[in-house]
PDB file of C-alpha atoms in Angstrom:
ATOM      1  CA  PHE A   1      71.446  99.104 136.473  1.00 87.00           C
ATOM      2  CA  ARG A   2      74.821  98.257 134.930  1.00 91.00           C
ATOM      3  CA  PRO A   3      75.859 100.636 132.162  1.00 93.00           C
ATOM      4  CA  ARG A   4      78.667  99.633 129.780  1.00 95.00           C
ATOM      5  CA  ILE A   5      79.979 100.777 126.417  1.00 97.00           C
ATOM      6  CA  GLU A   6      82.382  99.202 123.941  1.00 97.00           C
ATOM      7  CA  VAL A   7      84.227 100.656 120.953  1.00 97.00           C
ATOM      8  CA  THR A   8      86.140  98.868 118.188  1.00 97.00           C
ATOM      9  CA  LYS A   9      88.431 100.875 115.916  1.00 97.00           C
ATOM     10  CA  THR A  10      89.916  99.956 112.529  1.00 96.00           C
ATOM     11  CA  ALA A  11      92.122 101.814 110.056  1.00 96.00           C
ATOM     12  CA  ASN A  12      92.035 101.531 106.279  1.00 96.00           C
ATOM     13  CA  PRO A  13      94.710 101.247 105.022  1.00 94.00           C
ATOM     14  CA  THR A  14      96.981 100.094 107.841  1.00 92.00           C
ATOM     15  CA  SER A  15     100.101 101.265 106.010  1.00 89.00           C
ATOM     16  CA  VAL A  16     100.914 104.028 103.551  1.00 89.00           C
ATOM     17  CA  PHE A  17     104.000 104.824 101.475  1.00 86.00           C
ATOM     18  CA  GLU A  18     105.620 108.119 102.556  1.00 86.00           C
ATOM     19  CA  SER A  19     102.192 109.589 103.434  1.00 90.00           C
ATOM     20  CA  GLY A  20      98.571 108.926 102.661  1.00 93.00           C
ATOM     21  CA  GLU A  21      94.938 109.289 103.565  1.00 96.00           C
ATOM     22  CA  VAL A  22      93.591 106.939 106.230  1.00 97.00           C
ATOM     23  CA  THR A  23      89.956 106.343 107.170  1.00 97.00           C
ATOM     24  CA  TYR A  24      89.304 105.261 110.743  1.00 98.00           C
ATOM     25  CA  THR A  25      86.039 103.449 111.445  1.00 98.00           C
ATOM     26  CA  TYR A  26      84.622 103.183 114.954  1.00 98.00           C
ATOM     27  CA  GLU A  27      81.885 100.702 115.925  1.00 98.00           C
ATOM     28  CA  VAL A  28      80.222 101.593 119.220  1.00 98.00           C
ATOM     29  CA  ARG A  29      78.010  99.130 121.056  1.00 97.00           C
ATOM     30  CA  ASN A  30      76.099  99.331 124.329  1.00 96.00           C
ATOM     31  CA  THR A  31      76.995  96.212 126.332  1.00 96.00           C
ATOM     32  CA  GLY A  32      75.148  97.305 129.473  1.00 94.00           C
ATOM     33  CA  ASP A  33      71.497  97.123 130.434  1.00 94.00           C
ATOM     34  CA  VAL A  34      70.289 100.732 130.031  1.00 94.00           C
ATOM     35  CA  PRO A  35      70.289 103.170 127.086  1.00 94.00           C
ATOM     36  CA  LEU A  36      73.218 105.581 126.795  1.00 95.00           C
ATOM     37  CA  ALA A  37      72.827 109.273 125.974  1.00 94.00           C
ATOM     38  CA  ASP A  38      75.288 111.821 124.533  1.00 94.00           C
ATOM     39  CA  VAL A  39      77.404 109.193 122.751  1.00 97.00           C
ATOM     40  CA  ALA A  40      77.665 111.018 119.412  1.00 96.00           C
ATOM     41  CA  ALA A  41      78.728 114.213 121.174  1.00 96.00           C
ATOM     42  CA  ARG A  42      81.321 112.443 123.331  1.00 95.00           C
ATOM     43  CA  ILE A  43      83.415 110.427 120.892  1.00 97.00           C
ATOM     44  CA  THR A  44      86.900 111.778 120.212  1.00 97.00           C
ATOM     45  CA  ASP A  45      90.084 110.623 118.532  1.00 97.00           C
ATOM     46  CA  ASP A  46      93.357 112.057 119.824  1.00 96.00           C
ATOM     47  CA  ARG A  47      94.845 112.416 116.314  1.00 95.00           C
ATOM     48  CA  CYS A  48      91.894 112.653 113.952  1.00 96.00           C
ATOM     49  CA  GLY A  49      88.960 114.998 113.815  1.00 95.00           C
ATOM     50  CA  PRO A  50      86.189 115.589 113.355  1.00 96.00           C
ATOM     51  CA  VAL A  51      84.704 112.179 114.132  1.00 97.00           C
ATOM     52  CA  THR A  52      81.517 111.897 112.077  1.00 97.00           C
ATOM     53  CA  TYR A  53      78.406 109.825 112.830  1.00 98.00           C
ATOM     54  CA  VAL A  54      77.489 107.548 109.894  1.00 98.00           C
ATOM     55  CA  SER A  55      74.696 105.200 110.978  1.00 97.00           C
ATOM     56  CA  GLY A  56      73.227 102.921 113.628  1.00 96.00           C
ATOM     57  CA  ASP A  57      70.557 104.828 115.564  1.00 95.00           C
ATOM     58  CA  ASP A  58      67.856 102.551 114.177  1.00 93.00           C
ATOM     59  CA  ASP A  59      64.965 104.096 116.108  1.00 91.00           C
ATOM     60  CA  GLY A  60      66.184 107.713 115.799  1.00 92.00           C
ATOM     61  CA  ASP A  61      65.998 108.453 119.534  1.00 92.00           C
ATOM     62  CA  ASP A  62      69.641 109.630 119.964  1.00 94.00           C
ATOM     63  CA  LEU A  63      70.134 106.890 122.565  1.00 94.00           C
ATOM     64  CA  LEU A  64      72.536 103.992 122.090  1.00 95.00           C
ATOM     65  CA  ASP A  65      70.216 101.091 122.853  1.00 94.00           C
ATOM     66  CA  THR A  66      71.137  97.623 124.100  1.00 93.00           C
ATOM     67  CA  PRO A  67      69.563  94.203 123.554  1.00 92.00           C
ATOM     68  CA  THR A  68      69.786  93.510 127.313  1.00 91.00           C
ATOM     69  CA  SER A  69      67.857  96.614 128.382  1.00 90.00           C
ATOM     70  CA  ILE A  70      65.939  96.602 131.653  1.00 91.00           C
ATOM     71  CA  PHE A  71      63.442  98.784 129.780  1.00 86.00           C
ATOM     72  CA  GLU A  72      61.278  97.729 126.835  1.00 74.00           C
ATOM     73  CA  ASP A  73      63.512  99.394 124.221  1.00 73.00           C
ATOM     74  CA  ALA A  74      65.837  96.398 123.757  1.00 76.00           C
ATOM     75  CA  ALA A  75      67.232  97.247 120.306  1.00 85.00           C
ATOM     76  CA  ASP A  76      70.698  95.951 119.367  1.00 91.00           C
ATOM     77  CA  GLU A  77      72.232  99.099 117.913  1.00 95.00           C
ATOM     78  CA  VAL A  78      75.795  99.434 116.687  1.00 97.00           C
ATOM     79  CA  TRP A  79      76.662 103.031 115.912  1.00 98.00           C
ATOM     80  CA  ILE A  80      79.240 103.645 113.192  1.00 98.00           C
ATOM     81  CA  PHE A  81      81.489 106.712 113.105  1.00 98.00           C
ATOM     82  CA  THR A  82      84.379 107.614 110.786  1.00 98.00           C
ATOM     83  CA  CYS A  83      87.257 110.043 110.623  1.00 98.00           C
ATOM     84  CA  VAL A  84      89.629 110.727 107.719  1.00 98.00           C
ATOM     85  CA  THR A  85      93.131 112.148 108.042  1.00 97.00           C
ATOM     86  CA  THR A  86      96.493 112.148 106.283  1.00 96.00           C
ATOM     87  CA  ILE A  87      99.300 110.202 107.976  1.00 94.00           C
ATOM     88  CA  THR A  88     102.961 111.182 107.470  1.00 93.00           C
ATOM     89  CA  THR A  89     104.554 109.296 110.394  1.00 92.00           C
ATOM     90  CA  ASP A  90     103.871 105.974 112.097  1.00 91.00           C
ATOM     91  CA  THR A  91     100.768 106.669 114.146  1.00 94.00           C
ATOM     92  CA  THR A  92      98.981 104.920 116.960  1.00 94.00           C
ATOM     93  CA  ASN A  93      95.965 106.873 118.019  1.00 94.00           C
ATOM     94  CA  VAL A  94      93.241 106.450 120.584  1.00 96.00           C
ATOM     95  CA  VAL A  95      89.495 106.847 120.293  1.00 97.00           C
ATOM     96  CA  THR A  96      87.552 107.524 123.472  1.00 97.00           C
ATOM     97  CA  VAL A  97      83.777 107.132 123.645  1.00 98.00           C
ATOM     98  CA  THR A  98      81.533 107.988 126.588  1.00 96.00           C
ATOM     99  CA  GLY A  99      77.837 107.484 127.259  1.00 95.00           C
ATOM    100  CA  THR A 100      75.549 108.593 130.070  1.00 93.00           C
ATOM    101  CA  PRO A 101      73.067 106.041 131.493  1.00 94.00           C
ATOM    102  CA  SER A 102      69.510 107.162 130.782  1.00 92.00           C
ATOM    103  CA  ASP A 103      65.957 105.987 130.675  1.00 90.00           C
ATOM    104  CA  PRO A 104      64.208 105.447 127.306  1.00 90.00           C
ATOM    105  CA  GLY A 105      63.160 109.117 127.293  1.00 89.00           C
ATOM    106  CA  GLY A 106      66.756 110.332 127.652  1.00 87.00           C
ATOM    107  CA  ALA A 107      66.551 111.365 131.320  1.00 89.00           C
ATOM    108  CA  VAL A 108      69.833 110.748 133.158  1.00 89.00           C
ATOM    109  CA  LEU A 109      69.553 107.853 135.611  1.00 89.00           C
ATOM    110  CA  CYS A 110      72.091 109.050 138.176  1.00 85.00           C
ATOM    111  CA  ALA A 111      71.934 112.214 140.222  1.00 75.00           C
ATOM    112  CA  THR A 112      75.660 112.943 140.207  1.00 72.00           C
ATOM    113  CA  GLU A 113      78.502 112.396 137.778  1.00 62.00           C
ATOM    114  CA  PRO A 114      80.585 110.476 137.218  1.00 73.00           C
ATOM    115  CA  CYS A 115      78.149 107.759 136.339  1.00 85.00           C
ATOM    116  CA  ALA A 116      79.028 107.885 132.653  1.00 91.00           C
ATOM    117  CA  VAL A 117      80.798 104.907 131.104  1.00 94.00           C
ATOM    118  CA  THR A 118      83.854 105.151 128.843  1.00 94.00           C
ATOM    119  CA  ASP A 119      85.836 102.857 126.584  1.00 96.00           C
ATOM    120  CA  THR A 120      88.895 103.343 124.390  1.00 96.00           C
ATOM    121  CA  ALA A 121      90.451 101.587 121.406  1.00 96.00           C
ATOM    122  CA  THR A 122      93.589 102.110 119.341  1.00 95.00           C
ATOM    123  CA  ALA A 123      94.687 101.628 115.756  1.00 95.00           C
ATOM    124  CA  THR A 124      98.171 101.788 114.278  1.00 93.00           C
ATOM    125  CA  VAL A 125      99.100 102.926 110.784  1.00 93.00           C
ATOM    126  CA  LEU A 126     102.669 102.448 109.582  1.00 88.00           C
ATOM    127  CA  VAL A 127     104.425 104.726 107.112  1.00 87.00           C
ATOM    128  CA  GLU A 128     106.757 102.914 104.746  1.00 81.00           C
ATOM    129  CA  ARG A 129     109.742 104.889 103.552  1.00 74.00           C
ATOM    130  CA  ARG A 130     112.372 104.541 100.864  1.00 66.00           C
ATOM    131  CA  GLY A 131     115.509 102.935 102.173  1.00 55.00           C
ATOM    132  CA  SER A 132     117.552  99.795 102.136  1.00 46.00           C
ATOM    133  CA  ILE A 133     115.998  96.456 101.451  1.00 48.00           C
ATOM    134  CA  THR A 134     117.144  92.992 102.352  1.00 46.00           C
ATOM    135  CA  ILE A 135     116.366  90.335  99.789  1.00 45.00           C
ATOM    136  CA  VAL A 136     116.813  86.797 101.040  1.00 41.00           C
ATOM    137  CA  LYS A 137     116.943  83.958  98.521  1.00 42.00           C
ATOM    138  CA  ASP A 138     116.758  81.074 101.002  1.00 46.00           C
ATOM    139  CA  ALA A 139     116.768  80.853 104.748  1.00 48.00           C
ATOM    140  CA  ASP A 140     120.259  80.017 106.007  1.00 51.00           C
ATOM    141  CA  PRO A 141     120.728  79.096 109.683  1.00 55.00           C
ATOM    142  CA  ASN A 142     124.050  80.980 109.632  1.00 59.00           C
ATOM    143  CA  GLY A 143     122.593  84.188 108.178  1.00 58.00           C
ATOM    144  CA  ALA A 144     121.087  85.432 104.967  1.00 52.00           C
ATOM    145  CA  THR A 145     122.592  84.585 101.604  1.00 50.00           C
ATOM    146  CA  PRO A 146     123.030  87.678  99.419  1.00 51.00           C
ATOM    147  CA  PHE A 147     120.749  87.830  96.409  1.00 48.00           C
ATOM    148  CA  GLN A 148     122.438  88.582  93.094  1.00 47.00           C
ATOM    149  CA  PHE A 149     120.602  89.675  90.009  1.00 45.00           C
ATOM    150  CA  SER A 150     121.232  91.159  86.621  1.00 43.00           C
ATOM    151  CA  GLY A 151     118.986  93.577  84.848  1.00 46.00           C
ATOM    152  CA  THR A 152     116.836  96.044  86.723  1.00 45.00           C
ATOM    153  CA  LEU A 153     114.753  95.367  89.800  1.00 48.00           C
ATOM    154  CA  GLY A 154     111.805  97.759  89.846  1.00 50.00           C
ATOM    155  CA  ALA A 155     109.189  96.158  92.094  1.00 50.00           C
ATOM    156  CA  PHE A 156     108.763  93.620  94.823  1.00 52.00           C
ATOM    157  CA  GLU A 157     105.917  91.933  96.603  1.00 50.00           C
ATOM    158  CA  LEU A 158     105.422  91.599 100.346  1.00 49.00           C
ATOM    159  CA  VAL A 159     103.398  88.814 101.911  1.00 48.00           C
ATOM    160  CA  ASP A 160     102.264  89.526 105.459  1.00 49.00           C
ATOM    161  CA  ASP A 161     101.617  86.951 108.190  1.00 49.00           C
ATOM    162  CA  GLY A 162      97.963  86.719 107.149  1.00 56.00           C
ATOM    163  CA  GLY A 163      98.902  85.790 103.576  1.00 53.00           C
ATOM    164  CA  ALA A 164      97.805  89.126 102.097  1.00 55.00           C
ATOM    165  CA  ARG A 165      99.959  90.257  99.180  1.00 53.00           C
ATOM    166  CA  ARG A 166     100.986  93.856  98.707  1.00 52.00           C
ATOM    167  CA  SER A 167     103.002  94.955  95.699  1.00 50.00           C
ATOM    168  CA  ARG A 168     105.464  97.765  96.168  1.00 49.00           C
ATOM    169  CA  SER A 169     107.640  99.549  93.665  1.00 46.00           C
ATOM    170  CA  PHE A 170     110.793 101.556  94.240  1.00 46.00           C
ATOM    171  CA  ALA A 171     113.401 103.399  92.256  1.00 47.00           C
ATOM    172  CA  ASN A 172     115.083 100.952  89.876  1.00 50.00           C
ATOM    173  CA  LEU A 173     118.109  99.310  91.432  1.00 51.00           C
ATOM    174  CA  ALA A 174     121.242  98.725  89.422  1.00 52.00           C
ATOM    175  CA  PRO A 175     122.394  95.145  89.001  1.00 50.00           C
ATOM    176  CA  GLY A 176     124.537  93.989  91.905  1.00 51.00           C
ATOM    177  CA  THR A 177     124.587  92.227  95.232  1.00 50.00           C
ATOM    178  CA  TYR A 178     122.308  93.422  97.994  1.00 47.00           C
ATOM    179  CA  THR A 179     122.130  92.023 101.488  1.00 45.00           C
TER     180      THR A 179
END
């Protein structure tokens, strides 16, 4: 038999201003050919706890099943876990998930450890802070051209590489030149 496990981790949101609550979601899949036991008890995040099981054990047998099983229990289960924490600094954290190869009844398939399989995944959340801002009117091959304005500037919008727009506000700036 060839046991394998895979975990995917996401964070929502991926950035907070000063501090904020972040929900991590973990999707765990069995990519081997035998069921895996003890998965829910052996998932940890190095900076968030407790990790809570949400859903995915479709047949209720406490075994993470696989569609390529050498047994007759070839279910394609994806187990979902979450963890919620408050972030105050830029954070990259690691989830580790482990499963023990078993038969469909939950009996361990190997006589000695370590026969368990493990996978890890990371997610990064950035903390935005008040500070200086560079406002560029047009790209200039020799450097940025200062942006001048009159009135009060109280908000700005960021557009990330994926085209997503995020509005941000900050303390009103006095009219002037900012580079």
